[in-house]
Amino acid sequence: MVYDVKVVCDLEFAAPDGKPLLLDLYLPIGADKPLPVIVWLHGGGWRIGDRKLGPDFRVRFAERGYAMASIEYRLSGEALFPAQIHDVKAAIRWLRSSANEFGLDRGKIGLWGSSAGGHLAALAGTTGEGILEDLGLGCADFSSDVQAVVDGYGPTNFLQMDAYSHKEIAVSSDPESDLLQPTLQHEDKNSPESQLLGAPILSVPHLVKKANPITYIKNGLPPILIMHGLSDTAVAPHQSELLYQALIAKGNEATLCLIEGLGHAFFNKNELDDNGPYSASIRRAGDGETEYIRNREIKIFEMVEEFFQKHLLGS
């Protein structure tokens, strides 16, 4: 079924230091039960971008029966880490607190992030309630746990980014890369990672560890789908491989999808699947299953929707 969509803009979910943080809510009209929620976390190297940077949230996936919440978070020029993950968790708590007003299902909230937003989605998924959380931002009586995570090409271990980068591949055009000025090294003081932490990453290994989703992995995490283009020059696919291996080592359900020919920030491209299908290597483990590896053709938004359909709709 395809729903008409109502958009509720500029909802304030927190105001750190008096600065309002806003989200836009895309609601399918006429659904007969509480709506599962997908929270979109935009990319931009934690230093640029806003909640409008992403795919068409009506199509992906409000008209398919999900409430889509596109949120903003403080950028690194405004506040250093961990402010960004504090803001993400504040938004999750606010959505739960507002569930009755907007017809949302408190027990079915997923995260979907692109690049820096993928990092924050993975970090929120691996930490869960009570870790890297500022309850002073509001709605302290509600949980920030989520039920599913899609991490699109997010960094994990900043200290391994340069060793595995492959800048000889031609960079594909996308909205995030067009806005970001490339840096020669992630270890550079002006890199997005260094600016997020407030110092060159080599000088603050304790903060690098704190910002790494892998640091917090334990058994019992929500299922995570990790998608990465093999032609990504901004964030090497090795970053996603590290996360996947750490997740399954603890018995968690995780899927790693490495896609031929795609560069960075492909989730922002509405026409993405019109140019597909794409050749992908898919690895999956957890949920009581042994790991399997399969090569097949995929459509990317379809795969994301299937993941959320399984874990948020239960079908």
XYZ file of C-alpha atoms in Angstrom:
315
model
C 0.000 0.000 0.000
C 1.187 3.531 -0.816
C 0.100 6.252 1.617
C -0.294 9.979 1.206
C 2.125 11.790 3.480
C 1.721 14.657 5.919
C 4.847 16.645 6.822
C 5.202 18.344 10.214
C 8.230 20.647 10.121
C 10.404 22.398 12.682
C 9.577 20.378 15.766
C 11.939 21.283 18.609
C 13.230 18.219 20.439
C 15.989 19.814 22.555
C 17.728 23.139 23.124
C 21.327 22.659 24.338
C 22.743 25.961 25.583
C 19.561 27.616 24.362
C 20.011 26.575 20.720
C 16.866 24.857 19.411
C 17.422 21.522 17.685
C 14.703 20.663 15.186
C 13.337 17.657 13.375
C 10.871 17.185 10.535
C 8.322 14.378 10.759
C 6.896 12.671 7.672
C 3.715 10.791 8.545
C 1.737 8.369 6.359
C -1.934 9.332 6.413
C -4.563 6.755 7.276
C -2.445 4.057 8.904
C -4.613 2.013 11.256
C -2.009 1.277 13.925
C 0.923 3.045 15.628
C 3.677 3.846 13.154
C 7.183 2.397 13.262
C 9.737 5.210 13.154
C 12.901 5.558 11.078
C 15.217 8.360 12.209
C 17.437 9.802 9.452
C 20.893 11.088 10.453
C 22.472 13.256 7.759
C 26.102 13.225 6.701
C 28.607 15.992 6.097
C 31.640 15.063 8.166
C 29.920 16.245 11.374
C 30.711 19.817 10.253
C 28.250 20.654 7.455
C 24.812 19.522 6.354
C 21.366 19.637 7.915
C 18.217 17.574 8.196
C 17.277 18.346 4.579
C 20.372 16.542 3.266
C 19.151 13.101 2.279
C 16.770 11.236 -0.003
C 13.096 12.101 -0.497
C 11.668 11.044 2.866
C 8.161 10.822 1.460
C 9.286 8.062 -0.885
C 11.952 6.682 1.492
C 9.861 5.528 3.323
C 6.877 7.484 4.671
C 4.552 6.499 1.843
C 5.407 2.876 2.633
C 3.977 3.106 6.159
C 6.830 4.441 8.286
C 7.062 7.678 10.210
C 10.280 9.306 8.974
C 12.024 11.695 11.364
C 14.852 13.735 9.855
C 16.780 15.336 12.685
C 19.574 17.826 13.139
C 22.438 17.623 15.589
C 25.107 20.079 16.665
C 27.949 20.290 14.168
C 31.605 20.173 15.187
C 31.957 23.942 14.693
C 29.280 24.413 17.364
C 30.168 21.705 19.869
C 32.742 18.934 20.104
C 32.045 15.229 20.500
C 30.095 13.745 22.285
C 27.515 16.511 21.746
C 26.410 14.929 18.461
C 25.481 11.552 19.939
C 23.839 13.303 22.894
C 21.592 15.094 20.407
C 20.716 11.904 18.534
C 19.665 10.195 21.741
C 17.690 13.240 22.831
C 15.745 13.029 19.572
C 14.984 9.330 20.133
C 13.721 10.037 23.644
C 11.610 12.967 22.383
C 10.005 10.796 19.708
C 9.035 8.259 22.348
C 7.655 11.007 24.560
C 5.579 12.326 21.622
C 4.340 8.939 20.442
C 0.720 9.453 21.428
C 0.528 12.896 19.788
C 1.783 11.657 16.420
C 0.625 8.041 16.441
C 4.102 6.524 16.764
C 5.087 3.083 18.005
C 7.485 3.564 20.920
C 8.739 0.004 20.612
C 9.762 0.198 16.955
C 12.377 2.863 16.298
C 15.185 2.431 13.799
C 18.136 4.576 12.777
C 19.365 5.223 9.229
C 22.532 7.240 8.777
C 24.750 8.474 5.949
C 28.518 8.895 6.471
C 28.909 10.932 9.683
C 25.266 10.070 10.307
C 26.123 6.409 9.751
C 28.790 6.711 12.428
C 26.266 8.235 14.836
C 23.655 5.590 13.993
C 26.140 2.792 14.694
C 27.301 4.518 17.879
C 23.740 4.924 19.149
C 23.045 1.286 18.311
C 26.093 -0.107 20.085
C 25.910 2.100 23.188
C 22.180 2.049 23.847
C 20.514 3.658 26.823
C 22.673 5.260 29.492
C 26.010 5.518 27.663
C 27.077 8.732 25.889
C 23.772 10.261 26.902
C 22.851 13.682 28.310
C 19.499 13.356 30.025
C 19.587 17.071 30.734
C 18.506 17.612 27.127
C 15.028 16.415 28.037
C 12.615 13.471 28.134
C 14.786 11.705 30.687
C 12.043 9.210 31.541
C 12.173 7.668 28.060
C 14.635 5.202 26.569
C 17.095 5.937 23.767
C 17.370 2.263 22.754
C 16.582 1.417 19.127
C 15.412 -1.770 17.432
C 17.343 -1.643 14.130
C 20.217 0.317 12.554
C 21.275 0.999 8.972
C 24.821 2.375 8.826
C 25.743 3.852 5.460
C 29.564 4.056 5.030
C 30.190 5.529 8.474
C 33.677 5.787 10.010
C 34.478 3.607 13.000
C 38.166 3.563 13.982
C 39.573 6.951 12.961
C 43.155 5.794 13.506
C 42.883 3.193 10.741
C 41.332 5.412 8.077
C 44.503 6.605 6.366
C 46.147 3.180 6.214
C 43.291 1.768 4.143
C 42.276 4.773 2.033
C 42.500 4.436 -1.754
C 42.419 7.900 -3.230
C 43.463 6.714 -6.682
C 39.841 5.806 -7.445
C 37.852 8.493 -9.233
C 35.557 10.316 -6.804
C 31.856 10.079 -7.634
C 29.790 13.242 -7.401
C 27.375 13.495 -4.492
C 25.852 16.270 -2.357
C 28.063 15.643 0.671
C 31.415 15.397 -1.115
C 30.587 18.485 -3.160
C 30.178 20.472 0.071
C 33.167 19.066 1.938
C 36.703 20.117 1.126
C 38.854 16.985 0.904
C 41.776 16.626 3.259
C 45.031 14.881 2.424
C 45.004 12.794 5.589
C 42.423 11.897 8.211
C 45.230 12.462 10.718
C 45.460 16.101 9.616
C 44.416 18.685 12.204
C 41.788 20.006 9.801
C 40.232 16.640 8.962
C 36.573 16.115 9.859
C 37.580 13.521 12.456
C 40.087 15.839 14.144
C 37.612 18.710 14.125
C 34.965 16.481 15.682
C 37.277 15.645 18.590
C 38.851 19.102 18.885
C 42.451 17.943 18.286
C 44.486 15.916 15.766
C 43.303 12.341 16.166
C 46.799 10.984 16.837
C 47.056 13.229 19.893
C 43.789 12.076 21.503
C 43.592 8.269 21.250
C 41.300 8.180 24.301
C 38.753 10.310 22.432
C 39.152 8.230 19.285
C 38.281 5.165 21.349
C 35.322 6.952 22.929
C 33.949 7.872 19.488
C 34.407 4.361 18.063
C 31.167 2.293 17.976
C 33.256 -0.881 18.252
C 34.369 0.115 21.767
C 30.903 -0.598 23.159
C 29.947 -3.800 21.361
C 28.458 -6.529 23.511
C 26.014 -9.316 22.897
C 22.338 -8.474 22.454
C 22.586 -5.386 20.237
C 19.899 -4.496 17.688
C 20.392 -5.902 14.170
C 22.631 -3.729 12.009
C 22.794 -3.465 8.226
C 26.060 -1.899 7.024
C 26.298 -0.701 3.408
C 29.449 0.629 1.751
C 30.577 1.395 -1.786
C 33.829 -0.226 -2.850
C 34.802 2.973 -4.716
C 34.458 5.177 -1.630
C 37.482 7.489 -1.334
C 36.174 9.452 1.658
C 35.690 6.517 4.041
C 37.386 3.254 3.117
C 35.196 0.113 3.161
C 37.630 -1.330 5.715
C 35.891 0.827 8.326
C 32.645 -1.064 7.783
C 34.462 -4.399 7.730
C 35.900 -3.651 11.177
C 32.448 -2.941 12.574
C 30.895 -6.033 11.025
C 33.600 -8.371 12.325
C 33.370 -6.934 15.824
C 29.572 -7.288 15.865
C 29.470 -10.916 14.795
C 32.355 -11.813 17.099
C 29.987 -11.025 19.989
C 27.111 -12.980 18.461
C 25.107 -10.025 17.169
C 23.042 -10.055 13.992
C 24.838 -8.015 11.339
C 24.864 -7.760 7.553
C 27.690 -6.214 5.544
C 26.885 -5.210 1.973
C 29.856 -4.064 -0.151
C 28.736 -2.602 -3.476
C 30.718 -2.493 -6.701
C 31.236 0.851 -8.411
C 29.671 3.125 -5.785
C 31.473 5.967 -4.056
C 30.524 7.964 -1.004
C 27.114 9.248 0.132
C 24.977 7.275 -2.311
C 21.972 7.349 0.025
C 21.447 11.011 -0.936
C 20.664 10.118 -4.553
C 16.952 9.674 -5.150
C 17.551 8.111 -8.560
C 20.020 5.577 -7.135
C 18.009 2.434 -7.847
C 17.037 3.692 -11.309
C 20.673 3.053 -12.276
C 20.786 -0.384 -10.697
C 20.785 -3.194 -9.912
C 24.284 -3.255 -8.443
C 26.691 -6.113 -7.936
C 27.263 -6.625 -4.230
C 29.027 -8.952 -1.842
C 26.802 -9.687 1.139
C 27.972 -11.204 4.393
C 25.585 -11.982 7.217
C 25.849 -13.661 10.592
C 24.207 -13.775 13.979
C 20.693 -14.495 15.205
C 21.749 -18.112 15.716
C 23.012 -18.513 12.152
C 26.487 -19.261 10.870
C 27.992 -16.686 8.536
C 27.158 -16.822 4.864
C 28.736 -14.908 2.008
C 26.818 -14.321 -1.185
C 27.380 -12.303 -4.339
C 24.218 -11.036 -5.976
C 22.539 -8.132 -7.723
C 20.704 -5.697 -5.453
C 18.685 -2.524 -5.461
C 19.870 -0.457 -2.540
C 16.749 1.285 -1.265
C 14.872 -1.988 -1.653
C 17.401 -3.713 0.575
C 17.094 -0.973 3.217
C 13.309 -1.215 3.140
C 13.397 -5.013 3.416
C 15.641 -4.704 6.471
C 13.314 -2.278 8.237
C 10.277 -4.294 7.164
C 11.727 -7.351 8.905
C 12.887 -5.622 12.071
C 10.316 -2.846 12.546
C 7.207 -4.238 10.859
C 7.977 -7.863 11.631
C 7.097 -9.076 8.156
